[in-house]
PDB file of C-alpha atoms in Angstrom:
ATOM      1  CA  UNK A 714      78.535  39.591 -33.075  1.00 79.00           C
ATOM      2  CA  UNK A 715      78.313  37.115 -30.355  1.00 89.00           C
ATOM      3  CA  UNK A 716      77.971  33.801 -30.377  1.00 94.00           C
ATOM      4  CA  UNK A 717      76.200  31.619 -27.535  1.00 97.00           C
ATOM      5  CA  UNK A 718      76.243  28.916 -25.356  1.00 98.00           C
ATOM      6  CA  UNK A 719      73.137  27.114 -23.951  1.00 98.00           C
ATOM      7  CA  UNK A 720      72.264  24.757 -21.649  1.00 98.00           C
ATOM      8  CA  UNK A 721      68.809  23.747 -19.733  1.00 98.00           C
ATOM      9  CA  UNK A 722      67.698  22.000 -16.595  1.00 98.00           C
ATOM     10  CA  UNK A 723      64.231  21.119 -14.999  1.00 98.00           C
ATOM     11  CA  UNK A 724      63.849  19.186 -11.708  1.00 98.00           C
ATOM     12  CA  UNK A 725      60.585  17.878 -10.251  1.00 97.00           C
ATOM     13  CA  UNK A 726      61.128  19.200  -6.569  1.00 97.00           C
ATOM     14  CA  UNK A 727      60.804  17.812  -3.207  1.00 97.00           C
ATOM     15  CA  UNK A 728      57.074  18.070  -2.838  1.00 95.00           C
ATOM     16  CA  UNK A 729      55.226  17.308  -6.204  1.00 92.00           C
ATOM     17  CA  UNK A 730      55.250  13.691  -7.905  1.00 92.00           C
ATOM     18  CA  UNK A 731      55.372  14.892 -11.557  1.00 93.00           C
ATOM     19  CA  UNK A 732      56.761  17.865 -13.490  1.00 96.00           C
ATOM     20  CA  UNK A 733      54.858  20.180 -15.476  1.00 96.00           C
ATOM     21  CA  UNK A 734      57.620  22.455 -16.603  1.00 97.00           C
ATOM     22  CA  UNK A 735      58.687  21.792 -19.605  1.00 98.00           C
ATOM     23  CA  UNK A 736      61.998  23.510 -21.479  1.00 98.00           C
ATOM     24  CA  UNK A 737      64.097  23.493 -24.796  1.00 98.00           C
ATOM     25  CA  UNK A 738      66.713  24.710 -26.690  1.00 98.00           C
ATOM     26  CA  UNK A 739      66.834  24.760 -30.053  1.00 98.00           C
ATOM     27  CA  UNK A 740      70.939  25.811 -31.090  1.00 97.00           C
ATOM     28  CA  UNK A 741      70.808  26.048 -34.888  1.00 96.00           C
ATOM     29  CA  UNK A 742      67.972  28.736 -34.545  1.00 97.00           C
ATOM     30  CA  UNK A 743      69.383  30.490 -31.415  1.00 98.00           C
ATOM     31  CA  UNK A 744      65.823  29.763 -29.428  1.00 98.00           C
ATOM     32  CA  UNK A 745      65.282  28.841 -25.749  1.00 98.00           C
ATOM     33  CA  UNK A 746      62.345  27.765 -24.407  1.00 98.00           C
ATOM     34  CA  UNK A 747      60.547  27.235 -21.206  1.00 98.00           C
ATOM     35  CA  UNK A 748      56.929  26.712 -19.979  1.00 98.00           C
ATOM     36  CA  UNK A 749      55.307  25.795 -16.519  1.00 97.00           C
ATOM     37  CA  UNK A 750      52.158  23.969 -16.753  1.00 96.00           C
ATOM     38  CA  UNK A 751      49.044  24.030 -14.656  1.00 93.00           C
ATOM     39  CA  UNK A 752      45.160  22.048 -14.712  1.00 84.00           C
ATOM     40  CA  UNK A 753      44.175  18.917 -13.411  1.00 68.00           C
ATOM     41  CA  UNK A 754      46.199  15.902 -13.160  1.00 68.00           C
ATOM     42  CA  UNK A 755      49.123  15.467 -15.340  1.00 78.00           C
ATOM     43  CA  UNK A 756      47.191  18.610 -17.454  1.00 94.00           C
ATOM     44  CA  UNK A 757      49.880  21.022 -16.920  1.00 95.00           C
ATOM     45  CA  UNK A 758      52.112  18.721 -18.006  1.00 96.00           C
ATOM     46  CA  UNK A 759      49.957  18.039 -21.631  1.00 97.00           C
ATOM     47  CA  UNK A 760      49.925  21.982 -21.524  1.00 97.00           C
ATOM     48  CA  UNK A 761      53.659  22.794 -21.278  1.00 98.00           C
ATOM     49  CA  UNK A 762      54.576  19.870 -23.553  1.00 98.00           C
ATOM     50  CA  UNK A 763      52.450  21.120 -26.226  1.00 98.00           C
ATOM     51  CA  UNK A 764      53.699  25.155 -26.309  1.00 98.00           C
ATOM     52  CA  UNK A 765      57.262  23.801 -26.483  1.00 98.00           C
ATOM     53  CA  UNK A 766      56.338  21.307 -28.871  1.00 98.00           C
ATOM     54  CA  UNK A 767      54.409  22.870 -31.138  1.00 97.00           C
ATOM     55  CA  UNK A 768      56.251  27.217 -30.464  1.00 98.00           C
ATOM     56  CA  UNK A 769      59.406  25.186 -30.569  1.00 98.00           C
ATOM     57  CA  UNK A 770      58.760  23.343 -33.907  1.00 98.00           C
ATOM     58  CA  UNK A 771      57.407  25.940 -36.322  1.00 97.00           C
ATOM     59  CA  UNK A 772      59.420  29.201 -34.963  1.00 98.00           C
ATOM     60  CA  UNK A 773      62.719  26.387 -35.244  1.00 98.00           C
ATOM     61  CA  UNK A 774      61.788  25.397 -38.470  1.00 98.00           C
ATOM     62  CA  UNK A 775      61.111  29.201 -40.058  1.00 98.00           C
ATOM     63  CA  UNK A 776      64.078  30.609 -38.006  1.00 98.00           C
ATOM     64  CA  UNK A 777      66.489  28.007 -40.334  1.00 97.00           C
ATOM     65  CA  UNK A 778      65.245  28.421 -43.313  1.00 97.00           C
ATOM     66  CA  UNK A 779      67.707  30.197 -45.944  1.00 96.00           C
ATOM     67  CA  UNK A 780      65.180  32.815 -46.924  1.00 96.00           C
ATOM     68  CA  UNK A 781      64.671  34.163 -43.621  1.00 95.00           C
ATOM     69  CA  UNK A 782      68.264  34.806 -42.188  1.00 92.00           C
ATOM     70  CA  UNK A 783      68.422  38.253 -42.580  1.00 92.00           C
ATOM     71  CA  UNK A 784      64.318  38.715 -41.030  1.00 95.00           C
ATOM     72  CA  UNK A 785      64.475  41.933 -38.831  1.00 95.00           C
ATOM     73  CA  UNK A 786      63.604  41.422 -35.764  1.00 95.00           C
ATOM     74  CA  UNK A 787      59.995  43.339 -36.064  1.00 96.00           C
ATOM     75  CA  UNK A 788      59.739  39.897 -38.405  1.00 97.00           C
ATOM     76  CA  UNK A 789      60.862  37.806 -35.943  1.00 98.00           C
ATOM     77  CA  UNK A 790      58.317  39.338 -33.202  1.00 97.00           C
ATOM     78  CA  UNK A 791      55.499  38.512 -35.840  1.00 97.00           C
ATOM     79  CA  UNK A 792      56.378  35.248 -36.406  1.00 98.00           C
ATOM     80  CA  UNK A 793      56.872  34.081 -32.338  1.00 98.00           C
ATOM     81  CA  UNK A 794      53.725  35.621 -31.739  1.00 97.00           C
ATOM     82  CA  UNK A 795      51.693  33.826 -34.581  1.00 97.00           C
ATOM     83  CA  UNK A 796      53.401  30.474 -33.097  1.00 98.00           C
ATOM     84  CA  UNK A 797      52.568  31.338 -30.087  1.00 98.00           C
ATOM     85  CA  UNK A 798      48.820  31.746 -30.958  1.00 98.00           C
ATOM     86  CA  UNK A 799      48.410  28.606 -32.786  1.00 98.00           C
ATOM     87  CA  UNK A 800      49.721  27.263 -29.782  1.00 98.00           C
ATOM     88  CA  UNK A 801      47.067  28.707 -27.518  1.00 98.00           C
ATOM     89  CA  UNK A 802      44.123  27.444 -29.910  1.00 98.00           C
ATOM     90  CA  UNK A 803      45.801  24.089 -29.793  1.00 98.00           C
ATOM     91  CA  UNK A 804      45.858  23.852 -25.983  1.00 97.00           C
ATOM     92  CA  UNK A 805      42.670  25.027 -25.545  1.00 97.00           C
ATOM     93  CA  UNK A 806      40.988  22.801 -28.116  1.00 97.00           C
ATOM     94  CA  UNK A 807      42.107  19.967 -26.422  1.00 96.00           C
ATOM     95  CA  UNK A 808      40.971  21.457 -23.065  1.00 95.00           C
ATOM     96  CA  UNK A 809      37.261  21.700 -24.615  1.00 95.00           C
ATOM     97  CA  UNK A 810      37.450  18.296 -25.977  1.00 95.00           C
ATOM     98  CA  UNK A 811      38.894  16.145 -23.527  1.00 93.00           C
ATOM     99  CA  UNK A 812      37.384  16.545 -20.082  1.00 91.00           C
ATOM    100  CA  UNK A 813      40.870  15.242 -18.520  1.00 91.00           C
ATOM    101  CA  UNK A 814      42.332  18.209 -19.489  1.00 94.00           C
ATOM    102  CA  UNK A 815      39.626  20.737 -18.796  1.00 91.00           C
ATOM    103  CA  UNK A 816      41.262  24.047 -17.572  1.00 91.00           C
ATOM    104  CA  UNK A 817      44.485  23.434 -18.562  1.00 96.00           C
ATOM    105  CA  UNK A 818      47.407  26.399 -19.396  1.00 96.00           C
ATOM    106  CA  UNK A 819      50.857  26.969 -19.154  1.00 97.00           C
ATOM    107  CA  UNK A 820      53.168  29.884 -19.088  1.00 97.00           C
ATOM    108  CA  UNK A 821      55.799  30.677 -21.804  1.00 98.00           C
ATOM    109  CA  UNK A 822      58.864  32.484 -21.549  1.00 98.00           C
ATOM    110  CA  UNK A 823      60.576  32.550 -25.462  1.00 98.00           C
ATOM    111  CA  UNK A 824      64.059  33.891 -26.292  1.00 98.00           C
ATOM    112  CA  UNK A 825      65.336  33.813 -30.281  1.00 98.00           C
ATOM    113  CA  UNK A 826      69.109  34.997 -30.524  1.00 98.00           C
ATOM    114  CA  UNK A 827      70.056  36.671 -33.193  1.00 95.00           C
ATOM    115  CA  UNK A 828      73.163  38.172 -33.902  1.00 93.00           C
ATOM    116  CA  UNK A 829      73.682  40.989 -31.287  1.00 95.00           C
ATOM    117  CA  UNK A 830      69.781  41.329 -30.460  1.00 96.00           C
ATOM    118  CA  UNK A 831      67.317  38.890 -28.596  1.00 98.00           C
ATOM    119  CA  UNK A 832      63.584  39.024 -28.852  1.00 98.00           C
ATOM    120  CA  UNK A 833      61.803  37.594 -26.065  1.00 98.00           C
ATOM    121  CA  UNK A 834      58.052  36.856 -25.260  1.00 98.00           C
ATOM    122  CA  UNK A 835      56.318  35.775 -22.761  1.00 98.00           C
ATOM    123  CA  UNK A 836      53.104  35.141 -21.009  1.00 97.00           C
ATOM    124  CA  UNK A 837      52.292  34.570 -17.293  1.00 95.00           C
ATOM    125  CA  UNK A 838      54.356  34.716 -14.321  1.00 94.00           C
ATOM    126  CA  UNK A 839      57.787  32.873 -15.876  1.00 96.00           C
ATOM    127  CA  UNK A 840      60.177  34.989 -16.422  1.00 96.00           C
ATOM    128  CA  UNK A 841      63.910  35.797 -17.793  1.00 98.00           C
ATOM    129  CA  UNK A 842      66.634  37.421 -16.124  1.00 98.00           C
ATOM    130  CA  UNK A 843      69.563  39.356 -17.801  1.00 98.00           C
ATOM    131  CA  UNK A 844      73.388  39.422 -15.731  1.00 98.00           C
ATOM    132  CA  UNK A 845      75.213  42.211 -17.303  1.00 97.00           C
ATOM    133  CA  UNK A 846      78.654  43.558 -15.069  1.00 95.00           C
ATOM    134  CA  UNK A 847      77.381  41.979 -12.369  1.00 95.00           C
ATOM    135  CA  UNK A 848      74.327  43.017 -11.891  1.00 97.00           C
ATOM    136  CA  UNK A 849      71.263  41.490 -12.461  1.00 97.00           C
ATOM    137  CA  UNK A 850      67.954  42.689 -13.997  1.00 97.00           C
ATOM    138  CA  UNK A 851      64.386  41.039 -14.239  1.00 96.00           C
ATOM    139  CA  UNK A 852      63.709  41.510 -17.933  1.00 98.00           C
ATOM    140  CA  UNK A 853      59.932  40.109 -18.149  1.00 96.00           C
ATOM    141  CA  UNK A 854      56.706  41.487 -15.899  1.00 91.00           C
ATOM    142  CA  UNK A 855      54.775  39.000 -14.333  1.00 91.00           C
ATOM    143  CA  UNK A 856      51.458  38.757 -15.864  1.00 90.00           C
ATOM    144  CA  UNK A 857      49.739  38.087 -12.402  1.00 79.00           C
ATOM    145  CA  UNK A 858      47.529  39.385  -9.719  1.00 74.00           C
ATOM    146  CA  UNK A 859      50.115  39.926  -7.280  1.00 75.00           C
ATOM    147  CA  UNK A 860      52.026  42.371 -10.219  1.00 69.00           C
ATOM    148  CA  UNK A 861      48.898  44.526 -11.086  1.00 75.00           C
ATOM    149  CA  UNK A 862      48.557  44.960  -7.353  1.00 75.00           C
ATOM    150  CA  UNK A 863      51.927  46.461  -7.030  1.00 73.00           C
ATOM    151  CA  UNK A 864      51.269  48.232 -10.222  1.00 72.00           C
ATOM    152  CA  UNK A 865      48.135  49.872  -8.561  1.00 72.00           C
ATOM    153  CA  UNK A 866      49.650  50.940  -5.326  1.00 77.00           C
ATOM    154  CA  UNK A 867      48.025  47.990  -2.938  1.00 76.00           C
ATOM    155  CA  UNK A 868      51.220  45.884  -2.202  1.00 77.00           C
ATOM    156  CA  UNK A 869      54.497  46.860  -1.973  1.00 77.00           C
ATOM    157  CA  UNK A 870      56.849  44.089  -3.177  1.00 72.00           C
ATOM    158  CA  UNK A 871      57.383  43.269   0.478  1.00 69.00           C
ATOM    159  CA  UNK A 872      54.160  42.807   1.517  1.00 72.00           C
ATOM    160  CA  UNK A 873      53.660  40.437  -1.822  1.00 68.00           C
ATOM    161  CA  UNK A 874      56.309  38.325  -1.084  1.00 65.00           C
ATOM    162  CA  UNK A 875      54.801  37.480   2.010  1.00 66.00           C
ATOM    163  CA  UNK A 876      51.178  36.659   0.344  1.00 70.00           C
ATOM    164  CA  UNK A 877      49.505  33.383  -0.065  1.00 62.00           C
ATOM    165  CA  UNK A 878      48.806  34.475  -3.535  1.00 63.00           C
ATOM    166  CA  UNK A 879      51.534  34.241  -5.530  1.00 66.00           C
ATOM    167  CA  UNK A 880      50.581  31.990  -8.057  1.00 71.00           C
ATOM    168  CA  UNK A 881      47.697  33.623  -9.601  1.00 78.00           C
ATOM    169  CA  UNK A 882      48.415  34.226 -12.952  1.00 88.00           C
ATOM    170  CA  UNK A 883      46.334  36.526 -15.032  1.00 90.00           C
ATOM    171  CA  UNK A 884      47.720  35.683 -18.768  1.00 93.00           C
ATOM    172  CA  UNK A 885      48.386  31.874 -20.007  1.00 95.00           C
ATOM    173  CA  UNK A 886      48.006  29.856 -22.672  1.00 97.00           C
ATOM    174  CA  UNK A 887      45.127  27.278 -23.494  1.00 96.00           C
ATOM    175  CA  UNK A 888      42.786  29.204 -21.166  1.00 93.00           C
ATOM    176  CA  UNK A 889      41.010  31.902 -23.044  1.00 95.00           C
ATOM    177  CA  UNK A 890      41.067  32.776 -27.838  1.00 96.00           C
ATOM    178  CA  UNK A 891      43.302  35.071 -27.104  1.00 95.00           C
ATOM    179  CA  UNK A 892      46.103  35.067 -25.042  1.00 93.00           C
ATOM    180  CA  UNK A 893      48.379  38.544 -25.667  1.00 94.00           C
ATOM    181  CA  UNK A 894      51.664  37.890 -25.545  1.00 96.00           C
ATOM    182  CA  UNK A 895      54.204  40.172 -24.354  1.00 96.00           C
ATOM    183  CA  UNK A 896      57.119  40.698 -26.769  1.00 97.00           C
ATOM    184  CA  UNK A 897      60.440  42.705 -26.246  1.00 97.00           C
ATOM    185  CA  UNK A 898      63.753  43.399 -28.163  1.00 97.00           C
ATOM    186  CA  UNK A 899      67.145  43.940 -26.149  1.00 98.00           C
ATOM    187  CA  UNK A 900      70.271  44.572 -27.262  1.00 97.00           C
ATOM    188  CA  UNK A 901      72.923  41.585 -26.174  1.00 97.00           C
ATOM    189  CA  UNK A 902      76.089  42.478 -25.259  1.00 97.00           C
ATOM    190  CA  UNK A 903      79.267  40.243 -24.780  1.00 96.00           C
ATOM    191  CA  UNK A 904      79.517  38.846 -21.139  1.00 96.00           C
ATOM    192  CA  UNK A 905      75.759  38.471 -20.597  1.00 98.00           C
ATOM    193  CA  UNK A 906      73.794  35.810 -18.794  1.00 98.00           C
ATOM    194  CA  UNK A 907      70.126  35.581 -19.784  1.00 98.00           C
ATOM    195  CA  UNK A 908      67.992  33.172 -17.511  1.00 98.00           C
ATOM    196  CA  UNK A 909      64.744  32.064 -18.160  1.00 98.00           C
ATOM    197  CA  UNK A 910      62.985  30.430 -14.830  1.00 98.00           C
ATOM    198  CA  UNK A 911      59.927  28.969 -13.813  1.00 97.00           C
ATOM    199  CA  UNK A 912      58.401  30.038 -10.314  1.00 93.00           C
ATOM    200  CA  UNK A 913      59.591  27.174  -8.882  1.00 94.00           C
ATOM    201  CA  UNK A 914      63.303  29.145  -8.454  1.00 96.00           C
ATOM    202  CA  UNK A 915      62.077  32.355  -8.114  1.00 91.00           C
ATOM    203  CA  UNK A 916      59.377  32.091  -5.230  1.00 88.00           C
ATOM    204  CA  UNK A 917      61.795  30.119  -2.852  1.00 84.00           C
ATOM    205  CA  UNK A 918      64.647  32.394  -3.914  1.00 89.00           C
ATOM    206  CA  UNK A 919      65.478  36.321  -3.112  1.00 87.00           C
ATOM    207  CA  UNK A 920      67.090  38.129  -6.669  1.00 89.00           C
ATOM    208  CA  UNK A 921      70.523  38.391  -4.396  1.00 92.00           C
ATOM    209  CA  UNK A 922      70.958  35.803  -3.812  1.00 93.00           C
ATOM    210  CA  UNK A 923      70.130  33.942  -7.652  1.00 95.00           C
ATOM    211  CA  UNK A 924      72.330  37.332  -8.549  1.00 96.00           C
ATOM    212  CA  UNK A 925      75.139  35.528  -6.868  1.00 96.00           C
ATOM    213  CA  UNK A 926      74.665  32.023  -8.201  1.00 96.00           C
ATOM    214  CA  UNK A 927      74.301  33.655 -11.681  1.00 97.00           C
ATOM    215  CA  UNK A 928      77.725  35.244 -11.029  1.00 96.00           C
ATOM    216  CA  UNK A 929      79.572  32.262 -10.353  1.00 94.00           C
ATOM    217  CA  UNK A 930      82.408  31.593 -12.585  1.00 94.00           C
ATOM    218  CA  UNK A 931      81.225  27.688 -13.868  1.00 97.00           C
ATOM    219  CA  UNK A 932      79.895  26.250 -17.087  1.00 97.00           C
ATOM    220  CA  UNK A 933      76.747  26.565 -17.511  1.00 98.00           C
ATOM    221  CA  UNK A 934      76.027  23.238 -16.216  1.00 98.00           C
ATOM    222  CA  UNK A 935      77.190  23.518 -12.999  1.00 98.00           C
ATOM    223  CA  UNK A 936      75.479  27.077 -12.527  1.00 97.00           C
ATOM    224  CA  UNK A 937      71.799  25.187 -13.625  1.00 98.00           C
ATOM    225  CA  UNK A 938      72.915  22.352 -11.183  1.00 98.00           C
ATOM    226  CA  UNK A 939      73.498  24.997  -7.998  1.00 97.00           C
ATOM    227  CA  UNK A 940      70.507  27.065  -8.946  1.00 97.00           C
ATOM    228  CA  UNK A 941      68.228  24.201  -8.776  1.00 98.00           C
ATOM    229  CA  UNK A 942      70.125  22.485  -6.122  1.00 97.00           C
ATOM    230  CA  UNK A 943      69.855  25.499  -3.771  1.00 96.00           C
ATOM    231  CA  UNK A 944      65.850  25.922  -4.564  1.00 96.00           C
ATOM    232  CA  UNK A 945      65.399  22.116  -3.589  1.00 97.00           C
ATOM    233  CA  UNK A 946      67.679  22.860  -0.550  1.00 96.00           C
ATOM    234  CA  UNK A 947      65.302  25.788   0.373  1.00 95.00           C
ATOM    235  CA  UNK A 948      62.039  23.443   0.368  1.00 95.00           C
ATOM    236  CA  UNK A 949      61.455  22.403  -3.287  1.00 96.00           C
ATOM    237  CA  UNK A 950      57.658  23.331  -3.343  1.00 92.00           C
ATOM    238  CA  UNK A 951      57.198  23.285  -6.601  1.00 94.00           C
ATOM    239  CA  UNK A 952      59.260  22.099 -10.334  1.00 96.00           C
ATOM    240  CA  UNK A 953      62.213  23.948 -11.102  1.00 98.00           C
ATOM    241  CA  UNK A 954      63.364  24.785 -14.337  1.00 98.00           C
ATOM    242  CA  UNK A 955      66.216  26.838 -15.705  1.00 98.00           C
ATOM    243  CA  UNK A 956      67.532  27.918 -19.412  1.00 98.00           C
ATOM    244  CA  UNK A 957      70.773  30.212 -19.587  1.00 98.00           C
ATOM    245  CA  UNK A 958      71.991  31.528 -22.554  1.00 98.00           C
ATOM    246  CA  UNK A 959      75.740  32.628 -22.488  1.00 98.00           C
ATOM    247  CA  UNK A 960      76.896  35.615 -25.016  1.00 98.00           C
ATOM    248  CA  UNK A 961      80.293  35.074 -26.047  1.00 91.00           C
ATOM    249  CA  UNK A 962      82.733  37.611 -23.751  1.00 70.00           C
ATOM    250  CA  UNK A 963      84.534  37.713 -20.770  1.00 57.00           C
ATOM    251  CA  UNK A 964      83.044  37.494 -17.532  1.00 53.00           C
ATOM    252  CA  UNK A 965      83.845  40.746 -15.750  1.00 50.00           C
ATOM    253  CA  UNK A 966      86.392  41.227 -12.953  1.00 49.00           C
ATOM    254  CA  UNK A 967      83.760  41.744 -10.652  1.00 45.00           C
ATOM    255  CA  UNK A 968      81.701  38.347 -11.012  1.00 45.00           C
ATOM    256  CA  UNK A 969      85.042  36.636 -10.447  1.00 42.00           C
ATOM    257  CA  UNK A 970      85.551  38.224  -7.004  1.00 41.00           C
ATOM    258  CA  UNK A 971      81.957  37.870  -5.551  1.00 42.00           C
ATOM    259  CA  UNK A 972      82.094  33.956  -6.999  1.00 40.00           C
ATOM    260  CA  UNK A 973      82.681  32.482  -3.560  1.00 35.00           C
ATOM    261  CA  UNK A 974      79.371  33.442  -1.361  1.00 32.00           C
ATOM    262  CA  UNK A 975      76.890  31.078  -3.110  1.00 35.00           C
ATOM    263  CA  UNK A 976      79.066  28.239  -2.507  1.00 31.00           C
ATOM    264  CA  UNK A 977      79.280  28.744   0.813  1.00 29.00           C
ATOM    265  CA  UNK A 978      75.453  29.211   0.873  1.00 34.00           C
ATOM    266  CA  UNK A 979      74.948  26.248  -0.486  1.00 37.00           C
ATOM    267  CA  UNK A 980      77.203  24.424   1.787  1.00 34.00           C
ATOM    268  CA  UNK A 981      74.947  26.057   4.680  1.00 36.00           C
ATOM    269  CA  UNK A 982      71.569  24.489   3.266  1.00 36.00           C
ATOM    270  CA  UNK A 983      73.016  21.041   2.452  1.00 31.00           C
TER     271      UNK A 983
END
């Protein structure tokens, strides 16, 4: 079984005056979490704070208890996604009922690791990444416009990434009852890097080149610092979050020979 390492990192850019990304980690139950807020002013913020707060608390607090350590995962999928909707009628109860937050939501990426498997959920257009042998995979689906375009043949992912619309998510909490979120179970092997991101990484930065950063051989630390670092380097539009999770294993051969392009990336954008 392996055992993990975490360690998370949000940053309010170089454009916007306050951060509504929000992220946690709670070690004892093995969960990560990570939300980017949006709405009116400071909104997102009250949004994001409140998933993490109130996913974070009860899925933390069941996730510890002594009669639930062996749940199977199918258990573990109910429970995040029970949190998760108590969440959502929180959020948008407080949307109706104060007019400061009217049209407020948030994203959610959730990962709970558990022995050798991870369940992850998520809603919206954050998203996790898994490193495995050096090569990187996007493990979420973007709940957005631009995705069901390329689902239905209208974009290619070229012609999306050069679109104005982007951010035009069609899943989030706080915004409608129900909010379906998407839940997944993968298999964790030693060695692995999962990262969880906000769009504030991924929109300013190609997959190669986070597949590099994420193959750096650094604590954990040090790869969140360079990750946001570099996204602030390449114009800092929006907050910037990051949560990695490190399985327990040696970092292959091949990760420790490509380590030295990022850092001479990042030397170019300084």
């Amino acid at each position: 079984m392996p055992s993990y390492e975490f360690h998370a990192l949000t940053d309010t850019g170089r454009v916007r005056t306050n951060n509504e990304d929000a992220v946690a980690i709670h070690e004892a139950a093995g969960l990560v979490l990570l939300a980017d807020g949006m709405g009116g002013y400071n909104a997102g913020e009250v949004a994001a704070a409140m998933a993490i707060d109130q996913v974070g608390a009860e899925l933390a607090r069941w996730l510890e208890a002594p009669e639930t350590q062996g749940a199977s995962s199918a258990e573990v999928c109910e429970r995040l996604d029970a949190c998760v909707e108590q969440a959502n009628h929180a959020i948008l109860g407080a949307s109706l009922s104060n007019s400061q937050y009217e049209g407020m939501g948030t994203t959610l990426v959730a990962g709970v690791f558990r022995g050798s498997q991870l369940v992850l959920g998520h809603i919206g257009d954050s998203r996790c990444y898994r490193l495995r042998a050096g090569s990187l995979e996007q493990l979420t689906r973007d709940h957005s416009w631009l995705q069901e375009q390329i689902d239905a043949g209208q974009l290619t992912p070229e012609q999306a990434a050069r679109t104005g619309m982007r951010n035009l998510v069609t899943r989030a909490l706080g915004v409608e009852p129900v909010a379906p979120l998407e839940v997944n179970e993968f298999a964790v092997e030693p060695g692995d890097l999962y990262l969880l991101c906000s769009d504030g990484l991924t929109d300013l930065m190609p997959d190669d080149e986070l597949a590099q950063l994420a193959r750096q051989p650094l604590p954990l630390a040090e790869k969140a610092r360079r990750m946001v670092a570099l996204a602030n380097a390449l114009g800092g539009r929006d907050n910037i979050s990051v949560v990695l999770a490190q399985a327990s294993g040696p970092v292959p051969a091949a990760d420790m020979r490509r380590g030295g392009i990022v850092a001479r990336l990042l030397r170019g954008h300084s």
